[in-house]
PDB file of C-alpha atoms and ligand atoms in Angstrom:
ATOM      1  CA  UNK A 176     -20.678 -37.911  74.047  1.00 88.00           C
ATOM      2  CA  UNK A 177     -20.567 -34.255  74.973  1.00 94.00           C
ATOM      3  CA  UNK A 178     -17.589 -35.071  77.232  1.00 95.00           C
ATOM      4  CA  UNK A 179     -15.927 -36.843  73.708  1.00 97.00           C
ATOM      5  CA  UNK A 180     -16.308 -33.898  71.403  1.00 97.00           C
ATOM      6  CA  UNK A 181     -15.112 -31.142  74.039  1.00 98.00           C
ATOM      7  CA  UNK A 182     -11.840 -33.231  74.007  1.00 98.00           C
ATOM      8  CA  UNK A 183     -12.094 -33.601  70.406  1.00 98.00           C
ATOM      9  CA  UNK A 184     -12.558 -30.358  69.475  1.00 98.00           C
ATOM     10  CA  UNK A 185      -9.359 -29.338  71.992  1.00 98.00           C
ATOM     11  CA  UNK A 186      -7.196 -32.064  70.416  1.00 98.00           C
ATOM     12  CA  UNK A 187      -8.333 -30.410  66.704  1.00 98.00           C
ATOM     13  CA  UNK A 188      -7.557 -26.780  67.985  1.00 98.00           C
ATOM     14  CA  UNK A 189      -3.568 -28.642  69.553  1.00 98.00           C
ATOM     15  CA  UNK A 190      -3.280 -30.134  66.300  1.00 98.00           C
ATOM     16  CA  UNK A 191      -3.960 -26.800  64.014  1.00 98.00           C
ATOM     17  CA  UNK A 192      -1.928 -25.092  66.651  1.00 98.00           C
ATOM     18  CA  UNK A 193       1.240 -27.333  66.472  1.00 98.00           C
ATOM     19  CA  UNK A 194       0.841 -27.062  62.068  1.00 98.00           C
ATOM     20  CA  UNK A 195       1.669 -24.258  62.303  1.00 98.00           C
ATOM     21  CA  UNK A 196       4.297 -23.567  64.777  1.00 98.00           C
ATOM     22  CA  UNK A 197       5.719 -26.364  63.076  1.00 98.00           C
ATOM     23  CA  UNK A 198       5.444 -23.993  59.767  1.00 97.00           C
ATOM     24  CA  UNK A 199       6.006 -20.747  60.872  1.00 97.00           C
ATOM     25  CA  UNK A 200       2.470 -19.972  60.582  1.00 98.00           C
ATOM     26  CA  UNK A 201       0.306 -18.055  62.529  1.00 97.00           C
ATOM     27  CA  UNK A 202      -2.918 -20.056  64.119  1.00 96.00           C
ATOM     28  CA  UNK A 203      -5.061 -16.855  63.518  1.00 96.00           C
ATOM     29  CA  UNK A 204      -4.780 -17.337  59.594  1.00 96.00           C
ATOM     30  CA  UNK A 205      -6.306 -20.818  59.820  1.00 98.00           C
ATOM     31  CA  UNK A 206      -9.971 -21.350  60.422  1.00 98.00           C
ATOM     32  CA  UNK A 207     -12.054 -23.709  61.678  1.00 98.00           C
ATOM     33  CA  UNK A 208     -14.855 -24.781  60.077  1.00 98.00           C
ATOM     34  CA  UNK A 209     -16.962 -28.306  61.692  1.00 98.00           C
ATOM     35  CA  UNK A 210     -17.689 -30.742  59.080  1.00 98.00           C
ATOM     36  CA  UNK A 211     -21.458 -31.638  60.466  1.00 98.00           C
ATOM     37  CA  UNK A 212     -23.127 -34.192  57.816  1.00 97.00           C
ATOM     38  CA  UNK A 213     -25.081 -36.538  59.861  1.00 96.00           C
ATOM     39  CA  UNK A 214     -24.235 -35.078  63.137  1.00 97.00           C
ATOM     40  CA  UNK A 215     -27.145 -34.258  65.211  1.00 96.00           C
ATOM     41  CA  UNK A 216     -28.120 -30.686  66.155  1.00 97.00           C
ATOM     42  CA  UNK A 217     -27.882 -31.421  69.767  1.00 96.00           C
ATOM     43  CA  UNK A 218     -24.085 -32.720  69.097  1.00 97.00           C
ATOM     44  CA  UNK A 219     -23.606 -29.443  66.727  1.00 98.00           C
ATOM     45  CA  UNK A 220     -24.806 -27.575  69.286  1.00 97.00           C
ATOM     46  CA  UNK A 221     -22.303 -29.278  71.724  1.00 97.00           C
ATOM     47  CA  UNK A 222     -19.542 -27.718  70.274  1.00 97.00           C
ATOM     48  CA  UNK A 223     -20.915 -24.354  69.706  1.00 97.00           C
ATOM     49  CA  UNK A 224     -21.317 -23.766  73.213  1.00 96.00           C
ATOM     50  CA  UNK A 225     -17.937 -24.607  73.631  1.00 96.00           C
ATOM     51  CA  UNK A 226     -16.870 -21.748  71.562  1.00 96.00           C
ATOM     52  CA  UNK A 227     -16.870 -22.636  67.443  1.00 98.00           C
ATOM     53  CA  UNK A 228     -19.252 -20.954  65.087  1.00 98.00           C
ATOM     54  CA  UNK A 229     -18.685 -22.203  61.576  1.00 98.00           C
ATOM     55  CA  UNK A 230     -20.089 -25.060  60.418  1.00 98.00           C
ATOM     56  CA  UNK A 231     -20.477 -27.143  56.989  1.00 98.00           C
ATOM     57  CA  UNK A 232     -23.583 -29.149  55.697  1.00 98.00           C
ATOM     58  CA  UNK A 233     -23.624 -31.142  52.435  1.00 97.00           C
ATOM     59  CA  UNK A 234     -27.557 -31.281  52.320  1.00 97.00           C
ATOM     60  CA  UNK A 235     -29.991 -29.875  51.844  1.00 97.00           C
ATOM     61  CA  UNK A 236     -31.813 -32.341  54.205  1.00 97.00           C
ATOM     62  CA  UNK A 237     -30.045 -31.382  56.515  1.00 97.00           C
ATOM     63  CA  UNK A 238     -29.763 -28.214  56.544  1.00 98.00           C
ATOM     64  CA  UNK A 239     -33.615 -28.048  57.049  1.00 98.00           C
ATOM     65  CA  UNK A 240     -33.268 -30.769  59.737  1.00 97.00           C
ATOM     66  CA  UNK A 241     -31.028 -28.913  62.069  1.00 98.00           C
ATOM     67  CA  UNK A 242     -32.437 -25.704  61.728  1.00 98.00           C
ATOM     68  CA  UNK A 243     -34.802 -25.368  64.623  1.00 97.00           C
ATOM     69  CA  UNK A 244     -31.768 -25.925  66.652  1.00 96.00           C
ATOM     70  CA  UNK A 245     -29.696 -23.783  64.870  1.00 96.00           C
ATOM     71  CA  UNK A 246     -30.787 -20.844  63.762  1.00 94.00           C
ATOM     72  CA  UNK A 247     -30.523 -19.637  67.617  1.00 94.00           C
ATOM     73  CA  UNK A 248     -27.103 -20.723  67.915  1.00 95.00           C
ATOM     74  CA  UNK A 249     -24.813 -18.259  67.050  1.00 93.00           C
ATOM     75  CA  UNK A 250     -23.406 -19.952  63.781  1.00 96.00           C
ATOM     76  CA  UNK A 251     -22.353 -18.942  60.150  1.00 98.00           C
ATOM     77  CA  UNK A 252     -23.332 -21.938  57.989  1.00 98.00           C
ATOM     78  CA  UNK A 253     -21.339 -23.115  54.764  1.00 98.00           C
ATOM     79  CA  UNK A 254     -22.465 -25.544  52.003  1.00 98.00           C
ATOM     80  CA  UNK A 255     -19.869 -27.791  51.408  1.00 98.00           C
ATOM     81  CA  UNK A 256     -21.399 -30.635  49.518  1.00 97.00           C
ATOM     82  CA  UNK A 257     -22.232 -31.167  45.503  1.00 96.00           C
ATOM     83  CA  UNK A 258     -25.335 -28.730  45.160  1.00 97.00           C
ATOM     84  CA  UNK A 259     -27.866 -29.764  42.639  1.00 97.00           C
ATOM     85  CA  UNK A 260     -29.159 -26.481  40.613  1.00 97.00           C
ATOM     86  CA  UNK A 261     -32.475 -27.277  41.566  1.00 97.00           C
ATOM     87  CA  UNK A 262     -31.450 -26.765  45.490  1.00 98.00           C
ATOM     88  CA  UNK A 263     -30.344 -23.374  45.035  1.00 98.00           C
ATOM     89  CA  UNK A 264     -32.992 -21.457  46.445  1.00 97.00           C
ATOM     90  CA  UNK A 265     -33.913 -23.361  49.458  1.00 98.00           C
ATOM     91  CA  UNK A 266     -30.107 -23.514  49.942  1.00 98.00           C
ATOM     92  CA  UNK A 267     -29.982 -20.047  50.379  1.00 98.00           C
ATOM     93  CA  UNK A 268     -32.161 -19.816  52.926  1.00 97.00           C
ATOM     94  CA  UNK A 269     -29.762 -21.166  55.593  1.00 98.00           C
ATOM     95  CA  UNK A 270     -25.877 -20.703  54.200  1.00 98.00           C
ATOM     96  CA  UNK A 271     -24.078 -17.844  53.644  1.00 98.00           C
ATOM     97  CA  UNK A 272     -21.293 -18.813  51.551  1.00 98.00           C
ATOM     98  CA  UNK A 273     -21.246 -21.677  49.058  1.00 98.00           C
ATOM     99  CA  UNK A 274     -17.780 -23.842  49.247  1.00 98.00           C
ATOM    100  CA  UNK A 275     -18.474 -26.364  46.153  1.00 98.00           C
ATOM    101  CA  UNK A 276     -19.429 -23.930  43.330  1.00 98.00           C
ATOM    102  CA  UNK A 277     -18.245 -25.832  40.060  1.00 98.00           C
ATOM    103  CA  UNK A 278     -20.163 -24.797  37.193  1.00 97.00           C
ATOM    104  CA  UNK A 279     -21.324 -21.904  35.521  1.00 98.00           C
ATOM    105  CA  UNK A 280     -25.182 -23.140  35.235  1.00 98.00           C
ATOM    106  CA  UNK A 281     -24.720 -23.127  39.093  1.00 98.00           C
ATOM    107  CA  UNK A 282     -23.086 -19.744  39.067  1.00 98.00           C
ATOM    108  CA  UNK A 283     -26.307 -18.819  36.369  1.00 98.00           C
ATOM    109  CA  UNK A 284     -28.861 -20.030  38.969  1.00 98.00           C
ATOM    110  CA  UNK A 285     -26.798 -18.319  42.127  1.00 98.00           C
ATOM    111  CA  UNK A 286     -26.771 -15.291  40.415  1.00 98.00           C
ATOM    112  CA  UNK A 287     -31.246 -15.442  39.740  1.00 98.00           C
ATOM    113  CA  UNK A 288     -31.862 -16.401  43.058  1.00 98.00           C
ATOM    114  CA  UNK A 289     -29.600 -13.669  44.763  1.00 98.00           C
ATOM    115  CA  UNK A 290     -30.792 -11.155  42.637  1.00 98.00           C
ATOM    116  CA  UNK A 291     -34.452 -11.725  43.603  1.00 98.00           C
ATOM    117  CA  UNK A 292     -33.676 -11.640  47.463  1.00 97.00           C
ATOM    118  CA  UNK A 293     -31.457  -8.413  46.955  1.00 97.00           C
ATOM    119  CA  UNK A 294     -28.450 -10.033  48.283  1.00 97.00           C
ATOM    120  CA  UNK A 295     -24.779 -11.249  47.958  1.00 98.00           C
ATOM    121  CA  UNK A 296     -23.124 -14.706  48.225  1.00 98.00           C
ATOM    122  CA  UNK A 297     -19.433 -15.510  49.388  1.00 98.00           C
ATOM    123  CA  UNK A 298     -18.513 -18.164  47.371  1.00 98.00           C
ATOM    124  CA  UNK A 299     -15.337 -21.157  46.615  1.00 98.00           C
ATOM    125  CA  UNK A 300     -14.555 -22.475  43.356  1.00 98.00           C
ATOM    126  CA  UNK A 301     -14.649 -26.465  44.432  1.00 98.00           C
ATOM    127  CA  UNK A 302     -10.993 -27.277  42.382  1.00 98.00           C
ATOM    128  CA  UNK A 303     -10.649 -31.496  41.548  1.00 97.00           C
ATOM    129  CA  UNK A 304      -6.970 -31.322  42.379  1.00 97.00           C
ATOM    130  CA  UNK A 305      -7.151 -35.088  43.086  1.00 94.00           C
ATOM    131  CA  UNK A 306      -8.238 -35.845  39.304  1.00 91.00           C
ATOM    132  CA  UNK A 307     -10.258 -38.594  40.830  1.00 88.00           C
ATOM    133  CA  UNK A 308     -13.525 -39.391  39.261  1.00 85.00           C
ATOM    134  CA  UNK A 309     -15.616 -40.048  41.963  1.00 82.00           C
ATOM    135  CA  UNK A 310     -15.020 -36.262  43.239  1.00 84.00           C
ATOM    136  CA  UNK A 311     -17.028 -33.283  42.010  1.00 92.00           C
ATOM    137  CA  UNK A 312     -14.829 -30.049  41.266  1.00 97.00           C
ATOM    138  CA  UNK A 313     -13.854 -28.170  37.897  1.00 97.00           C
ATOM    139  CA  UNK A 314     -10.259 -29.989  36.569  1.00 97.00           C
ATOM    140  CA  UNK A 315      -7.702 -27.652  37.168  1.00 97.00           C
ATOM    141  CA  UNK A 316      -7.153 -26.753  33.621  1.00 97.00           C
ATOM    142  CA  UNK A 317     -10.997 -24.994  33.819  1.00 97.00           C
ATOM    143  CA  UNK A 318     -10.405 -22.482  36.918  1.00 98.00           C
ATOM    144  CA  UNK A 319      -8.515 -19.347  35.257  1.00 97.00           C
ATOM    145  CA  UNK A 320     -11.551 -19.279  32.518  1.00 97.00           C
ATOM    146  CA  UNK A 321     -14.235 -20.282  34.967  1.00 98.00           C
ATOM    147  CA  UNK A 322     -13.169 -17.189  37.723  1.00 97.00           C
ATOM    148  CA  UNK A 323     -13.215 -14.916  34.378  1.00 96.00           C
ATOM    149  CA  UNK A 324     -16.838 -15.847  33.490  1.00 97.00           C
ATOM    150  CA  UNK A 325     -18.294 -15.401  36.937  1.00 97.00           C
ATOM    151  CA  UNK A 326     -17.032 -12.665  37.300  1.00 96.00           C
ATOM    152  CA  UNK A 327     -20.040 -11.214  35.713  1.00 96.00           C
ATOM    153  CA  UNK A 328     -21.962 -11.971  38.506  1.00 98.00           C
ATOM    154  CA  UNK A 329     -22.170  -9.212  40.477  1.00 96.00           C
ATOM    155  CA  UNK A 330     -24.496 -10.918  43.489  1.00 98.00           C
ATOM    156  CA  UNK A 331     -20.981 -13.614  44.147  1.00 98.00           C
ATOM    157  CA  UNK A 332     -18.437 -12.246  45.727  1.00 98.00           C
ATOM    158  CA  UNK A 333     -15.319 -14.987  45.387  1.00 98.00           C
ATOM    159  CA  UNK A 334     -13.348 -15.745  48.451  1.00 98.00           C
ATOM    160  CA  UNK A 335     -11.036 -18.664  47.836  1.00 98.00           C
ATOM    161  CA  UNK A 336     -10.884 -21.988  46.021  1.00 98.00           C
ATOM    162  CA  UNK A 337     -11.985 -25.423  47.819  1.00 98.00           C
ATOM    163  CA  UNK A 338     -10.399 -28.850  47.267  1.00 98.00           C
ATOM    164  CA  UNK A 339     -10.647 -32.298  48.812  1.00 96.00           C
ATOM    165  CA  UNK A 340      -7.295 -33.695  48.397  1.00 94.00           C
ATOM    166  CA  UNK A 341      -6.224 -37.019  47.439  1.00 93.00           C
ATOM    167  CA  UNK A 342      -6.615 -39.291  50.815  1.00 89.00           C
ATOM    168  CA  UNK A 343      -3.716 -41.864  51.415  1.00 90.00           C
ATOM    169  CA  UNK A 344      -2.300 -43.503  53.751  1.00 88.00           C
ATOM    170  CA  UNK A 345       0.951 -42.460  52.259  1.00 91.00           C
ATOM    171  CA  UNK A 346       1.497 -38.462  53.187  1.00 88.00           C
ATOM    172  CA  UNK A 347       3.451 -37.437  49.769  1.00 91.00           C
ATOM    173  CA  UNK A 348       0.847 -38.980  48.029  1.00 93.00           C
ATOM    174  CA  UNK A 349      -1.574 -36.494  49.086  1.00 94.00           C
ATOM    175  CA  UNK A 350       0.898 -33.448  49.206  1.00 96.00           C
ATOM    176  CA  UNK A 351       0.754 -32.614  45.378  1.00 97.00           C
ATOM    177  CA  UNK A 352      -2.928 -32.438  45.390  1.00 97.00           C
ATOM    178  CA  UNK A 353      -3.110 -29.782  48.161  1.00 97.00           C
ATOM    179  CA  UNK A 354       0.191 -27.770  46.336  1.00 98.00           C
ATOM    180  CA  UNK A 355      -1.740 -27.744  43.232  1.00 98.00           C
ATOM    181  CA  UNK A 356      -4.773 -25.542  44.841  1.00 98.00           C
ATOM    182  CA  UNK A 357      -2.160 -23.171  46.333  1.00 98.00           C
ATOM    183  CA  UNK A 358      -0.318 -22.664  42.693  1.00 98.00           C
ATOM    184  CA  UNK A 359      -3.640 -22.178  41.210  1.00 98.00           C
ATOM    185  CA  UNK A 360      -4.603 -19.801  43.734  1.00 98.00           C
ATOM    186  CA  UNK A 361      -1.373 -18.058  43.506  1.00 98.00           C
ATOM    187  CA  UNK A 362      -1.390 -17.817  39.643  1.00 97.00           C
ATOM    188  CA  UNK A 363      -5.788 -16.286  39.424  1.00 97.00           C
ATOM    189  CA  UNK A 364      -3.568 -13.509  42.275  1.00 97.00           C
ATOM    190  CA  UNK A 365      -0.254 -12.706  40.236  1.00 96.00           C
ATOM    191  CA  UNK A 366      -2.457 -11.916  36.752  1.00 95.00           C
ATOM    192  CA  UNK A 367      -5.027 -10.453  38.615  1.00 93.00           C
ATOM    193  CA  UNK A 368      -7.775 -12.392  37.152  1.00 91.00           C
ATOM    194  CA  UNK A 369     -10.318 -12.065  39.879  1.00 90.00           C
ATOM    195  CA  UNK A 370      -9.919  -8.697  40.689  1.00 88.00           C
ATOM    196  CA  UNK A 371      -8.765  -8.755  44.251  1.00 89.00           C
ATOM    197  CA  UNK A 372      -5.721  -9.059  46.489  1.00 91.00           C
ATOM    198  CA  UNK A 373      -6.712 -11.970  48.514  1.00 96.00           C
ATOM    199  CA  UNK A 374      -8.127 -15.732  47.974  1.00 98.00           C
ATOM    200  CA  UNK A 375      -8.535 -18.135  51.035  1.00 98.00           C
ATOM    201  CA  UNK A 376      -7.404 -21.962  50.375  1.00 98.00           C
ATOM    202  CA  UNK A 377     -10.363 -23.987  51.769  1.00 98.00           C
ATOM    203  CA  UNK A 378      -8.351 -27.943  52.269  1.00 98.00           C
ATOM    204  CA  UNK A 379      -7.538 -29.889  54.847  1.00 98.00           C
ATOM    205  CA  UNK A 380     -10.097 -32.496  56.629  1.00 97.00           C
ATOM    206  CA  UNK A 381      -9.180 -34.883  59.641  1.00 97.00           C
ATOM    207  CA  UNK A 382      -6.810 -37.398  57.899  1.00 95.00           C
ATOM    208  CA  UNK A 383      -4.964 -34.550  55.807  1.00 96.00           C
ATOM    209  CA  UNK A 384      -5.133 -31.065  58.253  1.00 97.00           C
ATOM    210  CA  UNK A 385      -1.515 -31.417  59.355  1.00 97.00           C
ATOM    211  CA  UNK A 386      -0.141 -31.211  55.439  1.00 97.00           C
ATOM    212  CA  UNK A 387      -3.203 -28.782  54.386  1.00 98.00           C
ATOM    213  CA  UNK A 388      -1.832 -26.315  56.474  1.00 98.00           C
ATOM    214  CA  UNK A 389       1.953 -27.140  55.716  1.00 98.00           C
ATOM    215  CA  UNK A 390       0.372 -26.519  51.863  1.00 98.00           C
ATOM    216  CA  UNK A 391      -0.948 -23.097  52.856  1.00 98.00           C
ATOM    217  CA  UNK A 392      -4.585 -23.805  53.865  1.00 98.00           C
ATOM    218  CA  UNK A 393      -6.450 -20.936  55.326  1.00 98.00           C
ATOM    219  CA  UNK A 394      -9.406 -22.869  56.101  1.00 98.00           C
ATOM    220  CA  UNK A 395      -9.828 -26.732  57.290  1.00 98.00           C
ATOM    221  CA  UNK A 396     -12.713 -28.426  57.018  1.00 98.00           C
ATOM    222  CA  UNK A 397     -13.135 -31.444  60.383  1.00 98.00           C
ATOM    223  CA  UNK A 398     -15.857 -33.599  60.746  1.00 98.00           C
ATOM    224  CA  UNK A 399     -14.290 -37.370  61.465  1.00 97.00           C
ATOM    225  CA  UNK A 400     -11.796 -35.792  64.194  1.00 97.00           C
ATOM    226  CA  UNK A 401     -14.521 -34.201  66.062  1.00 98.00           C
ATOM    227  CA  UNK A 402     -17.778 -36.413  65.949  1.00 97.00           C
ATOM    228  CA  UNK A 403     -16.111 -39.870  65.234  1.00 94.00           C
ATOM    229  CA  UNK A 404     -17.027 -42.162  62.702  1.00 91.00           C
ATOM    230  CA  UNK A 405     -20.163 -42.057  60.495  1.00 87.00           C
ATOM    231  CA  UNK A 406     -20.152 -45.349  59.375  1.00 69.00           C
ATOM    232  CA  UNK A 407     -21.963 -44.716  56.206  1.00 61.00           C
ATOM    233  CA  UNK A 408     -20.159 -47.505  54.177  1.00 52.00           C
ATOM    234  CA  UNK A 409     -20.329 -44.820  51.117  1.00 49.00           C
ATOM    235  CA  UNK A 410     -19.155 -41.253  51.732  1.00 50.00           C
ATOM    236  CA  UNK A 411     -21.215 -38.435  50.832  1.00 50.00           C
ATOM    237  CA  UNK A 412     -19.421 -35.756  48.852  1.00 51.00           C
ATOM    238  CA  UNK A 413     -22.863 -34.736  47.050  1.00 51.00           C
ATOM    239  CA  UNK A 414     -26.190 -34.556  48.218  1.00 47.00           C
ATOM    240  CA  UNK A 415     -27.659 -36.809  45.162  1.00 45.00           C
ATOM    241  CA  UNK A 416     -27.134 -39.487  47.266  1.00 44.00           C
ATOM    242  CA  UNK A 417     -29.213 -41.211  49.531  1.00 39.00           C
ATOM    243  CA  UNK A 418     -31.976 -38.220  49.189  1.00 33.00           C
TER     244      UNK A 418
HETATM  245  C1  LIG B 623     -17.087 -34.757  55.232  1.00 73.72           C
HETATM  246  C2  LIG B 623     -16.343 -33.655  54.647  1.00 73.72           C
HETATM  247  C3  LIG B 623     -15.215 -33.120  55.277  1.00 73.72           C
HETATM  248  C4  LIG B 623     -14.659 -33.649  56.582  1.00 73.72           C
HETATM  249  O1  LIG B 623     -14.122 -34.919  56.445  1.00 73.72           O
HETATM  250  P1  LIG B 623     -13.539 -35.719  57.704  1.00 73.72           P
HETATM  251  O2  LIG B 623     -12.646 -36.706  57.102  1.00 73.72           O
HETATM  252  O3  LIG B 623     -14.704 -36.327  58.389  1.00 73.72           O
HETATM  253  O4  LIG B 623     -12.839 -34.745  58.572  1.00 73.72           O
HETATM  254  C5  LIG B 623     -14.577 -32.057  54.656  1.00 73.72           C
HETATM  255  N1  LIG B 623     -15.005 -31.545  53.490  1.00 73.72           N
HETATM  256  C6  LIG B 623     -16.079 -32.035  52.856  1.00 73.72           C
HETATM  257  C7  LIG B 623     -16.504 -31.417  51.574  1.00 73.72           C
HETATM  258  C8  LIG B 623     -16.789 -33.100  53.410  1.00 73.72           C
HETATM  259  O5  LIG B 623     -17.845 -33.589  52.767  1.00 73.72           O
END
């Protein structure tokens, strides 16, 4: 196993590398971050060693699972998954940015929690650019008002918008999904909605990295790729499953 993910991970890093050559984009703008639901601490730790540090969970389970292991590894943890409001404060023991914000009694809750701990949050607006049901996310038609409302909350600080595109087995298919966070992105920028020069593009996973990053992704999220199949037989996007 340890053997499979170092190769993994190096095949991951050629592919992200040859993206953007391919582009005209340099590597250093696109992150990394491991996509670790149901991946074992010892295989998370694995490819720590080797040299990665960010990491995303989608439970809260699991967070508290892996955490023994983890908190001495040198990591920054993300929360990628559907977060129930109820979560929120345990959450925040163990992430330090929140990918899959989507709703403004989430943003409420954020906001109490950080407030009593003295602290700050990096957070994603989670964008549905797919339109697809099954997928949590604000429609596209919500963001511009959403990043205007929470921007009231002082404790979030907003760092980019997060999308899982449309999968396919056809590539164009999956293309407009992935433009569509980059044109929302670059339209909260040009009328300055959110108060700052920069927002990251969180898209990309194993069976879409190579157009993500064609699209403009700054951050790609790799689970599949790395640890293999998790034959669940359902994926989990949210953590109201299976809990
Ligand atoms: C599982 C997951 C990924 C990674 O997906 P793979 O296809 O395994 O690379 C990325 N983002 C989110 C939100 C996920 O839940």
């Amino acid at each position: 196993m340890k053997e499979q993910i170092i190769f993994n991970l190096k095949q991951v890093h050629n592919r992200i590398e040859e993206a953007c050559k391919k582009t005209g984009r340099n590597p250093s703008e696109v992150q990394l971050l491991l996509a670790t639901k149901t991946v074992s601490a010892e295989n998370i730790r694995i490819a720590i060693e080797t040299g990665e540090k960010l990491i995303g969970e989608n439970k809260m389970q699991e967070l508290r699972d892996k955490d023994s292991v983890l908190k001495n590894l040198n990591t920054e943890r993300h929360f990628i998954g559907h977060l129930q409001t109820n979560k929120v404060k345990d959450v925040l023991k163990y992430v330090t940015c929140i990918q899959s914000l989507d709703r403004l009694s989430l943003a409420e809750e954020l906001d109490k929690q950080l407030q009593k701990k003295g602290r700050s949050l990096d957070v994603f607006v989670q964008v549905n650019t797919s339109f697809e049901e099954s997928k949590f996310g604000l429609p596209p038609s919500q963001v511009l008002t959403f990043i205007k409302e929470i921007k009231q909350f002082e404790t979030l600080n907003l760092k980019g918008l997060m999308t899982i595109g449309l999968l396919d087995v056809d590539k164009e298919k999956m293309r407009p999904s992935l433009q569509l966070l980059r044109q929302i992105r670059d339209e909260i920028l040009d009328t300055n909605l959110a108060n700052c020069t920069d927002l990251k593009l969180s898209m990309g996973m194993s069976q879409d990295l190579e157009l993500a990053i064609a699209e403009g992704s700054n951050l790609v999220r790799i689970g599949t790729s790395i640890f293999g199949n998790r034959f669940l037989g359902k994926e989990i996007w949210n953590e109201n499953i299976t809990e």
